[in-house]
Amino acid sequence: QVHLQESGPGLVKPSQTLSLTCTVSGGSISSAGYYWSWIRQHPGKGLEWIGYSYYSGSTYYNPSLNSRVTVSVDTSKNQFSLKLNSLTAADTAVYYCARCSGSLHAFDIWGQGTVVTVSS
Amino acid sequence: QSVLTQPPSASGTPGQRVTISCSGTSSNIGSNTVNWYQVLPGTAPKLLIYRNNERPSGVPDRFSGSKSGTSASLAISGLQSEDEADYYCAAWDDSLNVHWVFGGGTKLTVL
């Protein structure tokens, strides 16, 4: 049973860079056919896909965030990470890591989510 | 403003059948499959339906999905109190700026 767990700071200052890590347990991040993803939910709003990375390093990002976001995979640690720079209060959200299955064409496993507040 | 449109709320009594709609465009629902997710309070989102109408192992057959044109629906029959949750639809969008898009979510209340 694959399990995902987010970790990172809960409070970040405006203009700084958010760094979150998702640890994958119960399976290998190098397994073929999966895209390792970040998704967020602003307070009281719907879900927003941020981007994902294949274990090989190929990345795909939401065009609205493309210039500020980096998703990367560390196969040696079985982790993947999110970096989002130039933060503003509008980036305050619950951030989820998730696995996107190529065969199901769906996000089939999700982490519990971590609350990130951008405030000085 | 979410790309896919869902009603903000829905409700039903135990045992009833409820449906939740999801409306999109030709570049997302119209040309790609739809997924549905259930978010119970304080828990991780759970994949409920994939490829329009397929259920992952462990999801009761009370949950079913359908798609027609640029719209999709999630139906829950034999409504139970534990079905009270937020439900989101999602689809890949083939527009110039390709990416995954979600609905704004529907809060289901079991009366």
PDB file of C-alpha atoms in Angstrom:
ATOM      1  CA  GLN A   1       0.000   0.000   0.000  1.00  0.00           C
ATOM      2  CA  VAL A   2       1.642   3.226  -1.166  1.00  0.00           C
ATOM      3  CA  HIS A   3       1.463   6.071   1.312  1.00  0.00           C
ATOM      4  CA  LEU A   4       2.340   9.739   0.777  1.00  0.00           C
ATOM      5  CA  GLN A   5       3.278  12.223   3.489  1.00  0.00           C
ATOM      6  CA  GLU A   6       3.924  15.935   3.041  1.00  0.00           C
ATOM      7  CA  SER A   7       6.404  17.879   5.152  1.00  0.00           C
ATOM      8  CA  GLY A   8       7.531  21.475   5.252  1.00  0.00           C
ATOM      9  CA  PRO A   9       7.003  24.835   6.954  1.00  0.00           C
ATOM     10  CA  GLY A  10       3.507  25.913   7.871  1.00  0.00           C
ATOM     11  CA  LEU A  11       4.338  29.609   7.749  1.00  0.00           C
ATOM     12  CA  VAL A  12       6.331  31.387   5.073  1.00  0.00           C
ATOM     13  CA  LYS A  13       6.950  35.084   4.530  1.00  0.00           C
ATOM     14  CA  PRO A  14       5.846  36.961   1.412  1.00  0.00           C
ATOM     15  CA  SER A  15       8.389  37.049  -1.425  1.00  0.00           C
ATOM     16  CA  GLN A  16      10.125  33.946  -0.047  1.00  0.00           C
ATOM     17  CA  THR A  17      10.241  30.461  -1.560  1.00  0.00           C
ATOM     18  CA  LEU A  18       8.057  27.616  -0.321  1.00  0.00           C
ATOM     19  CA  SER A  19       9.749  24.227  -0.165  1.00  0.00           C
ATOM     20  CA  LEU A  20       7.675  21.122   0.495  1.00  0.00           C
ATOM     21  CA  THR A  21       8.664  17.477   0.404  1.00  0.00           C
ATOM     22  CA  CYS A  22       6.525  14.397  -0.125  1.00  0.00           C
ATOM     23  CA  THR A  23       7.863  11.090   1.154  1.00  0.00           C
ATOM     24  CA  VAL A  24       6.677   7.973  -0.640  1.00  0.00           C
ATOM     25  CA  SER A  25       6.459   4.759   1.391  1.00  0.00           C
ATOM     26  CA  GLY A  26       5.244   1.289   0.480  1.00  0.00           C
ATOM     27  CA  GLY A  27       6.381   1.589  -3.124  1.00  0.00           C
ATOM     28  CA  SER A  28       9.096   2.971  -5.395  1.00  0.00           C
ATOM     29  CA  ILE A  29       8.958   6.444  -6.830  1.00  0.00           C
ATOM     30  CA  SER A  30      10.780   5.003  -9.847  1.00  0.00           C
ATOM     31  CA  SER A  31       7.868   2.768 -10.791  1.00  0.00           C
ATOM     32  CA  ALA A  32       6.884   3.308 -14.401  1.00  0.00           C
ATOM     33  CA  GLY A  33       3.600   4.959 -15.257  1.00  0.00           C
ATOM     34  CA  TYR A  34       3.202   7.362 -12.357  1.00  0.00           C
ATOM     35  CA  TYR A  35       3.488  11.129 -12.187  1.00  0.00           C
ATOM     36  CA  TRP A  36       4.310  12.643  -8.816  1.00  0.00           C
ATOM     37  CA  SER A  37       2.065  15.633  -8.282  1.00  0.00           C
ATOM     38  CA  TRP A  38       1.285  18.680  -6.214  1.00  0.00           C
ATOM     39  CA  ILE A  39      -2.235  20.025  -5.851  1.00  0.00           C
ATOM     40  CA  ARG A  40      -3.476  22.826  -3.605  1.00  0.00           C
ATOM     41  CA  GLN A  41      -6.736  24.066  -2.179  1.00  0.00           C
ATOM     42  CA  HIS A  42      -7.200  27.700  -1.253  1.00  0.00           C
ATOM     43  CA  PRO A  43      -9.396  28.362   1.821  1.00  0.00           C
ATOM     44  CA  GLY A  44     -13.002  27.740   0.900  1.00  0.00           C
ATOM     45  CA  LYS A  45     -12.135  27.075  -2.747  1.00  0.00           C
ATOM     46  CA  GLY A  46     -11.752  24.155  -5.119  1.00  0.00           C
ATOM     47  CA  LEU A  47      -8.666  22.148  -5.989  1.00  0.00           C
ATOM     48  CA  GLU A  48      -5.902  23.517  -8.206  1.00  0.00           C
ATOM     49  CA  TRP A  49      -3.322  21.342  -9.956  1.00  0.00           C
ATOM     50  CA  ILE A  50       0.180  22.791  -9.550  1.00  0.00           C
ATOM     51  CA  GLY A  51       2.272  20.363 -11.542  1.00  0.00           C
ATOM     52  CA  TYR A  52       3.953  16.970 -11.626  1.00  0.00           C
ATOM     53  CA  SER A  53       7.135  15.147 -12.441  1.00  0.00           C
ATOM     54  CA  TYR A  54       7.902  11.724 -13.836  1.00  0.00           C
ATOM     55  CA  TYR A  55      10.673   9.827 -12.075  1.00  0.00           C
ATOM     56  CA  SER A  56      12.909  10.481 -15.097  1.00  0.00           C
ATOM     57  CA  GLY A  57      12.672  14.210 -14.496  1.00  0.00           C
ATOM     58  CA  SER A  58      10.114  15.227 -17.117  1.00  0.00           C
ATOM     59  CA  THR A  59       7.917  17.928 -15.655  1.00  0.00           C
ATOM     60  CA  TYR A  60       4.541  19.494 -16.448  1.00  0.00           C
ATOM     61  CA  TYR A  61       3.186  22.609 -14.773  1.00  0.00           C
ATOM     62  CA  ASN A  62      -0.019  24.595 -14.506  1.00  0.00           C
ATOM     63  CA  PRO A  63       0.519  27.479 -16.946  1.00  0.00           C
ATOM     64  CA  SER A  64      -0.733  29.953 -14.348  1.00  0.00           C
ATOM     65  CA  LEU A  65       2.130  28.992 -12.022  1.00  0.00           C
ATOM     66  CA  ASN A  66       4.734  27.855 -14.543  1.00  0.00           C
ATOM     67  CA  SER A  67       7.158  30.695 -13.987  1.00  0.00           C
ATOM     68  CA  ARG A  68       7.264  30.221 -10.204  1.00  0.00           C
ATOM     69  CA  VAL A  69       7.142  26.474  -9.676  1.00  0.00           C
ATOM     70  CA  THR A  70       9.571  23.570  -9.737  1.00  0.00           C
ATOM     71  CA  VAL A  71       8.677  19.936  -9.026  1.00  0.00           C
ATOM     72  CA  SER A  72      11.538  17.487  -8.713  1.00  0.00           C
ATOM     73  CA  VAL A  73      12.029  13.819  -7.846  1.00  0.00           C
ATOM     74  CA  ASP A  74      14.791  12.360  -5.673  1.00  0.00           C
ATOM     75  CA  THR A  75      14.832   8.648  -6.413  1.00  0.00           C
ATOM     76  CA  SER A  76      17.583   7.971  -3.855  1.00  0.00           C
ATOM     77  CA  LYS A  77      15.344   9.207  -1.043  1.00  0.00           C
ATOM     78  CA  ASN A  78      12.038   8.083  -2.582  1.00  0.00           C
ATOM     79  CA  GLN A  79      10.814  11.655  -2.260  1.00  0.00           C
ATOM     80  CA  PHE A  80       9.603  14.422  -4.498  1.00  0.00           C
ATOM     81  CA  SER A  81       9.464  18.114  -3.788  1.00  0.00           C
ATOM     82  CA  LEU A  82       7.773  21.380  -4.624  1.00  0.00           C
ATOM     83  CA  LYS A  83       9.405  24.777  -4.790  1.00  0.00           C
ATOM     84  CA  LEU A  84       7.190  27.822  -5.292  1.00  0.00           C
ATOM     85  CA  ASN A  85       8.882  31.202  -5.322  1.00  0.00           C
ATOM     86  CA  SER A  86       7.806  34.832  -5.026  1.00  0.00           C
ATOM     87  CA  LEU A  87       5.107  33.943  -2.551  1.00  0.00           C
ATOM     88  CA  THR A  88       2.129  36.180  -1.829  1.00  0.00           C
ATOM     89  CA  ALA A  89      -0.856  35.821   0.464  1.00  0.00           C
ATOM     90  CA  ALA A  90      -2.696  34.290  -2.493  1.00  0.00           C
ATOM     91  CA  ASP A  91      -0.499  31.208  -2.132  1.00  0.00           C
ATOM     92  CA  THR A  92      -1.979  30.453   1.284  1.00  0.00           C
ATOM     93  CA  ALA A  93      -3.568  27.027   0.879  1.00  0.00           C
ATOM     94  CA  VAL A  94      -3.586  23.381   1.825  1.00  0.00           C
ATOM     95  CA  TYR A  95      -0.950  21.666  -0.297  1.00  0.00           C
ATOM     96  CA  TYR A  96      -1.420  18.008  -1.221  1.00  0.00           C
ATOM     97  CA  CYS A  97       1.017  15.649  -2.809  1.00  0.00           C
ATOM     98  CA  ALA A  98      -0.549  12.968  -4.959  1.00  0.00           C
ATOM     99  CA  ARG A  99       0.294  10.164  -7.355  1.00  0.00           C
ATOM    100  CA  CYS A 100      -1.154  10.406 -10.843  1.00  0.00           C
ATOM    101  CA  SER A 101      -1.592   7.012 -12.443  1.00  0.00           C
ATOM    102  CA  GLY A 102      -1.023   6.989 -16.183  1.00  0.00           C
ATOM    103  CA  SER A 103      -3.130   3.880 -16.639  1.00  0.00           C
ATOM    104  CA  LEU A 104      -6.090   5.225 -14.649  1.00  0.00           C
ATOM    105  CA  HIS A 105      -5.508   8.778 -15.860  1.00  0.00           C
ATOM    106  CA  ALA A 106      -6.371   9.914 -12.348  1.00  0.00           C
ATOM    107  CA  PHE A 107      -4.805  10.949  -9.058  1.00  0.00           C
ATOM    108  CA  ASP A 108      -5.158   7.642  -7.246  1.00  0.00           C
ATOM    109  CA  ILE A 109      -3.256   8.237  -4.001  1.00  0.00           C
ATOM    110  CA  TRP A 110      -3.095  11.441  -1.982  1.00  0.00           C
ATOM    111  CA  GLY A 111      -1.265  12.689   1.072  1.00  0.00           C
ATOM    112  CA  GLN A 112      -3.125  14.160   4.032  1.00  0.00           C
ATOM    113  CA  GLY A 113      -2.219  17.687   3.001  1.00  0.00           C
ATOM    114  CA  THR A 114      -0.246  20.397   4.771  1.00  0.00           C
ATOM    115  CA  VAL A 115      -1.440  23.898   5.572  1.00  0.00           C
ATOM    116  CA  VAL A 116       0.788  26.685   4.312  1.00  0.00           C
ATOM    117  CA  THR A 117       0.186  30.271   5.360  1.00  0.00           C
ATOM    118  CA  VAL A 118       1.986  33.137   3.662  1.00  0.00           C
ATOM    119  CA  SER A 119       2.222  36.019   6.081  1.00  0.00           C
ATOM    120  CA  SER A 120       4.779  38.392   7.495  1.00  0.00           C
TER     121      SER A 120
ATOM    122  CA  GLN B   1     -13.200  30.568 -10.508  1.00  0.00           C
ATOM    123  CA  SER B   2     -12.866  26.852 -11.281  1.00  0.00           C
ATOM    124  CA  VAL B   3     -12.706  25.660 -14.893  1.00  0.00           C
ATOM    125  CA  LEU B   4     -15.275  22.901 -14.298  1.00  0.00           C
ATOM    126  CA  THR B   5     -18.633  23.970 -12.875  1.00  0.00           C
ATOM    127  CA  GLN B   6     -20.288  22.112 -10.013  1.00  0.00           C
ATOM    128  CA  PRO B   7     -23.235  23.099  -7.812  1.00  0.00           C
ATOM    129  CA  PRO B   8     -21.875  24.304  -4.464  1.00  0.00           C
ATOM    130  CA  SER B   9     -24.210  22.112  -2.468  1.00  0.00           C
ATOM    131  CA  ALA B  10     -26.461  19.069  -2.647  1.00  0.00           C
ATOM    132  CA  SER B  11     -28.473  17.192  -0.079  1.00  0.00           C
ATOM    133  CA  GLY B  12     -30.535  14.076   0.450  1.00  0.00           C
ATOM    134  CA  THR B  13     -31.984  11.838   3.111  1.00  0.00           C
ATOM    135  CA  PRO B  14     -30.662   8.371   4.000  1.00  0.00           C
ATOM    136  CA  GLY B  15     -31.562   5.843   1.339  1.00  0.00           C
ATOM    137  CA  GLN B  16     -32.167   8.441  -1.358  1.00  0.00           C
ATOM    138  CA  ARG B  17     -30.354   8.779  -4.678  1.00  0.00           C
ATOM    139  CA  VAL B  18     -28.537  12.039  -5.326  1.00  0.00           C
ATOM    140  CA  THR B  19     -26.659  13.271  -8.353  1.00  0.00           C
ATOM    141  CA  ILE B  20     -23.932  15.878  -8.637  1.00  0.00           C
ATOM    142  CA  SER B  21     -23.254  17.515 -11.977  1.00  0.00           C
ATOM    143  CA  CYS B  22     -20.011  18.743 -13.497  1.00  0.00           C
ATOM    144  CA  SER B  23     -20.006  20.967 -16.561  1.00  0.00           C
ATOM    145  CA  GLY B  24     -17.022  21.694 -18.758  1.00  0.00           C
ATOM    146  CA  THR B  25     -16.057  22.429 -22.350  1.00  0.00           C
ATOM    147  CA  SER B  26     -14.948  20.629 -25.492  1.00  0.00           C
ATOM    148  CA  SER B  27     -11.294  20.934 -24.467  1.00  0.00           C
ATOM    149  CA  ASN B  28     -11.710  19.130 -21.161  1.00  0.00           C
ATOM    150  CA  ILE B  29     -14.766  16.958 -20.463  1.00  0.00           C
ATOM    151  CA  GLY B  30     -15.716  16.941 -24.128  1.00  0.00           C
ATOM    152  CA  SER B  31     -12.476  15.248 -25.169  1.00  0.00           C
ATOM    153  CA  ASN B  32     -11.151  13.539 -22.041  1.00  0.00           C
ATOM    154  CA  THR B  33     -12.289  11.241 -19.273  1.00  0.00           C
ATOM    155  CA  VAL B  34     -13.649  12.516 -15.963  1.00  0.00           C
ATOM    156  CA  ASN B  35     -12.627  11.572 -12.437  1.00  0.00           C
ATOM    157  CA  TRP B  36     -14.435  12.132  -9.160  1.00  0.00           C
ATOM    158  CA  TYR B  37     -12.907  12.580  -5.732  1.00  0.00           C
ATOM    159  CA  GLN B  38     -14.423  12.434  -2.260  1.00  0.00           C
ATOM    160  CA  VAL B  39     -13.013  14.570   0.529  1.00  0.00           C
ATOM    161  CA  LEU B  40     -14.213  13.691   4.005  1.00  0.00           C
ATOM    162  CA  PRO B  41     -13.547  16.282   6.728  1.00  0.00           C
ATOM    163  CA  GLY B  42      -9.924  16.167   7.843  1.00  0.00           C
ATOM    164  CA  THR B  43      -8.928  13.384   5.481  1.00  0.00           C
ATOM    165  CA  ALA B  44      -6.992  13.013   2.252  1.00  0.00           C
ATOM    166  CA  PRO B  45      -8.986  13.179  -0.976  1.00  0.00           C
ATOM    167  CA  LYS B  46     -10.009   9.744  -2.233  1.00  0.00           C
ATOM    168  CA  LEU B  47     -10.419   8.666  -5.849  1.00  0.00           C
ATOM    169  CA  LEU B  48     -14.042   7.619  -6.272  1.00  0.00           C
ATOM    170  CA  ILE B  49     -14.527   7.283 -10.032  1.00  0.00           C
ATOM    171  CA  TYR B  50     -11.991   7.259 -12.875  1.00  0.00           C
ATOM    172  CA  ARG B  51     -12.373   7.143 -16.653  1.00  0.00           C
ATOM    173  CA  ASN B  52     -15.953   8.459 -16.372  1.00  0.00           C
ATOM    174  CA  ASN B  53     -17.504   5.407 -14.758  1.00  0.00           C
ATOM    175  CA  GLU B  54     -14.860   3.046 -13.339  1.00  0.00           C
ATOM    176  CA  ARG B  55     -14.615   2.401  -9.602  1.00  0.00           C
ATOM    177  CA  PRO B  56     -11.318   1.683  -7.854  1.00  0.00           C
ATOM    178  CA  SER B  57     -11.226  -1.432  -5.733  1.00  0.00           C
ATOM    179  CA  GLY B  58     -13.027  -0.853  -2.453  1.00  0.00           C
ATOM    180  CA  VAL B  59     -15.412   1.842  -3.655  1.00  0.00           C
ATOM    181  CA  PRO B  60     -19.014   0.668  -3.151  1.00  0.00           C
ATOM    182  CA  ASP B  61     -21.166   0.210  -6.250  1.00  0.00           C
ATOM    183  CA  ARG B  62     -23.549   2.779  -4.764  1.00  0.00           C
ATOM    184  CA  PHE B  63     -21.280   5.300  -6.445  1.00  0.00           C
ATOM    185  CA  SER B  64     -21.502   5.600 -10.224  1.00  0.00           C
ATOM    186  CA  GLY B  65     -20.357   8.071 -12.844  1.00  0.00           C
ATOM    187  CA  SER B  66     -21.497   9.029 -16.303  1.00  0.00           C
ATOM    188  CA  LYS B  67     -20.523  11.463 -19.042  1.00  0.00           C
ATOM    189  CA  SER B  68     -22.356  12.984 -21.973  1.00  0.00           C
ATOM    190  CA  GLY B  69     -20.841  15.590 -24.225  1.00  0.00           C
ATOM    191  CA  THR B  70     -19.272  18.305 -22.087  1.00  0.00           C
ATOM    192  CA  SER B  71     -20.995  17.295 -18.854  1.00  0.00           C
ATOM    193  CA  ALA B  72     -20.547  14.540 -16.312  1.00  0.00           C
ATOM    194  CA  SER B  73     -22.464  13.325 -13.285  1.00  0.00           C
ATOM    195  CA  LEU B  74     -21.789  11.456 -10.090  1.00  0.00           C
ATOM    196  CA  ALA B  75     -24.684   9.461  -8.678  1.00  0.00           C
ATOM    197  CA  ILE B  76     -24.878   8.130  -5.155  1.00  0.00           C
ATOM    198  CA  SER B  77     -27.654   5.664  -4.442  1.00  0.00           C
ATOM    199  CA  GLY B  78     -28.742   4.370  -1.049  1.00  0.00           C
ATOM    200  CA  LEU B  79     -27.366   7.529   0.562  1.00  0.00           C
ATOM    201  CA  GLN B  80     -25.660   6.985   3.915  1.00  0.00           C
ATOM    202  CA  SER B  81     -24.617   9.422   6.614  1.00  0.00           C
ATOM    203  CA  GLU B  82     -20.949   8.646   5.973  1.00  0.00           C
ATOM    204  CA  ASP B  83     -21.358   9.945   2.412  1.00  0.00           C
ATOM    205  CA  GLU B  84     -21.484  13.492   3.782  1.00  0.00           C
ATOM    206  CA  ALA B  85     -18.400  15.018   2.212  1.00  0.00           C
ATOM    207  CA  ASP B  86     -17.122  17.324  -0.497  1.00  0.00           C
ATOM    208  CA  TYR B  87     -17.042  15.924  -4.031  1.00  0.00           C
ATOM    209  CA  TYR B  88     -14.835  17.180  -6.853  1.00  0.00           C
ATOM    210  CA  CYS B  89     -14.740  16.383 -10.541  1.00  0.00           C
ATOM    211  CA  ALA B  90     -11.559  16.620 -12.613  1.00  0.00           C
ATOM    212  CA  ALA B  91     -10.442  16.240 -16.205  1.00  0.00           C
ATOM    213  CA  TRP B  92      -7.410  16.870 -18.383  1.00  0.00           C
ATOM    214  CA  ASP B  93      -7.707  20.001 -20.501  1.00  0.00           C
ATOM    215  CA  ASP B  94      -6.400  19.888 -24.079  1.00  0.00           C
ATOM    216  CA  SER B  95      -6.378  23.626 -24.643  1.00  0.00           C
ATOM    217  CA  LEU B  96      -3.174  25.456 -25.602  1.00  0.00           C
ATOM    218  CA  ASN B  97      -2.322  25.619 -21.926  1.00  0.00           C
ATOM    219  CA  VAL B  98      -2.715  21.914 -21.260  1.00  0.00           C
ATOM    220  CA  HIS B  99      -3.209  20.905 -17.688  1.00  0.00           C
ATOM    221  CA  TRP B 100      -5.491  19.206 -15.194  1.00  0.00           C
ATOM    222  CA  VAL B 101      -8.595  21.130 -14.178  1.00  0.00           C
ATOM    223  CA  PHE B 102     -10.960  20.618 -11.271  1.00  0.00           C
ATOM    224  CA  GLY B 103     -14.468  21.623 -10.326  1.00  0.00           C
ATOM    225  CA  GLY B 104     -15.143  23.947  -7.422  1.00  0.00           C
ATOM    226  CA  GLY B 105     -16.522  21.107  -5.341  1.00  0.00           C
ATOM    227  CA  THR B 106     -19.988  20.160  -4.105  1.00  0.00           C
ATOM    228  CA  LYS B 107     -20.720  19.819  -0.413  1.00  0.00           C
ATOM    229  CA  LEU B 108     -23.117  16.926   0.095  1.00  0.00           C
ATOM    230  CA  THR B 109     -25.254  17.049   3.217  1.00  0.00           C
ATOM    231  CA  VAL B 110     -27.133  13.978   4.431  1.00  0.00           C
ATOM    232  CA  LEU B 111     -30.222  15.285   6.174  1.00  0.00           C
TER     233      LEU B 111
END
